[in-house]
Amino acid sequence: MTAPALVTGQLAAQEAGVVPTTIRKWVQLGHLAPAGRQGRAQLYRLEDVFAAERSTRRKARVNGA
C-alpha cells in the first residue's frame, strides 16, 4: 500500500476549487491539519482537503449561507 500523496496549499486550493487563503483559513479554524512540510511550505493530503471542503460547505448550508 502506498502512502497518500501530499500537495502544497496552492495545489490543494486548486483541487478543491477555492483560493489558497481558504486553505490557510481552514487550518486556522481547525478544519484541516497539515500532513507534512517541504521547506517552509505546509503539505496536505488531498483526502483531508476534500473532507474539509465538504464539511465547511455542509455547515454553510445548515447555517443558511
GROMACS .gro file of C-alpha atoms in nm:
model
   65
    1MET     CA    1   0.000   0.000   0.000
    2THR     CA    2   0.141   0.339  -0.096
    3ALA     CA    3   0.135   0.647   0.123
    4PRO     CA    4  -0.111   0.919   0.017
    5ALA     CA    5   0.040   1.194  -0.196
    6LEU     CA    6   0.098   1.525  -0.025
    7VAL     CA    7   0.031   1.852  -0.205
    8THR     CA    8   0.109   2.217  -0.139
    9GLY     CA    9  -0.156   2.461  -0.024
   10GLN     CA   10  -0.164   2.612  -0.372
   11LEU     CA   11  -0.241   2.279  -0.539
   12ALA     CA   12  -0.480   2.181  -0.260
   13ALA     CA   13  -0.675   2.502  -0.319
   14GLN     CA   14  -0.682   2.444  -0.693
   15GLU     CA   15  -0.812   2.087  -0.649
   16ALA     CA   16  -1.082   2.197  -0.402
   17GLY     CA   17  -1.189   2.492  -0.617
   18VAL     CA   18  -1.100   2.755  -0.358
   19VAL     CA   19  -0.830   3.019  -0.317
   20PRO     CA   20  -0.514   2.945  -0.114
   21THR     CA   21  -0.633   3.184   0.156
   22THR     CA   22  -0.925   2.948   0.219
   23ILE     CA   23  -0.686   2.658   0.281
   24ARG     CA   24  -0.497   2.869   0.536
   25LYS     CA   25  -0.828   2.969   0.699
   26TRP     CA   26  -0.939   2.604   0.726
   27VAL     CA   27  -0.611   2.528   0.904
   28GLN     CA   28  -0.657   2.826   1.134
   29LEU     CA   29  -1.013   2.718   1.220
   30GLY     CA   30  -0.911   2.356   1.279
   31HIS     CA   31  -1.095   2.210   0.977
   32LEU     CA   32  -0.771   2.093   0.814
   33ALA     CA   33  -0.435   1.986   0.950
   34PRO     CA   34  -0.107   1.987   0.755
   35ALA     CA   35   0.032   1.638   0.699
   36GLY     CA   36   0.392   1.744   0.645
   37ARG     CA   37   0.634   2.015   0.538
   38GLN     CA   38   0.859   2.082   0.243
   39GLY     CA   39   1.091   2.362   0.342
   40ARG     CA   40   0.862   2.635   0.473
   41ALA     CA   41   0.557   2.510   0.280
   42GLN     CA   42   0.292   2.306   0.454
   43LEU     CA   43   0.174   1.994   0.274
   44TYR     CA   44  -0.173   1.841   0.283
   45ARG     CA   45  -0.336   1.509   0.196
   46LEU     CA   46  -0.593   1.564  -0.077
   47GLU     CA   47  -0.841   1.340   0.104
   48ASP     CA   48  -0.815   1.571   0.408
   49VAL     CA   49  -0.862   1.878   0.188
   50PHE     CA   50  -1.175   1.731   0.029
   51ALA     CA   51  -1.312   1.633   0.371
   52ALA     CA   52  -1.258   1.990   0.497
   53GLU     CA   53  -1.426   2.127   0.186
   54ARG     CA   54  -1.730   1.902   0.230
   55SER     CA   55  -1.751   1.985   0.599
   56THR     CA   56  -1.739   2.361   0.552
   57ARG     CA   57  -1.988   2.356   0.265
   58ARG     CA   58  -2.226   2.140   0.473
   59LYS     CA   59  -2.201   2.386   0.764
   60ALA     CA   60  -2.263   2.680   0.529
   61ARG     CA   61  -2.584   2.516   0.400
   62VAL     CA   62  -2.706   2.438   0.752
   63ASN     CA   63  -2.638   2.795   0.865
   64GLY     CA   64  -2.820   2.938   0.564
   65ALA     CA   65  -2.520   3.090   0.389
   0.00000   0.00000   0.00000
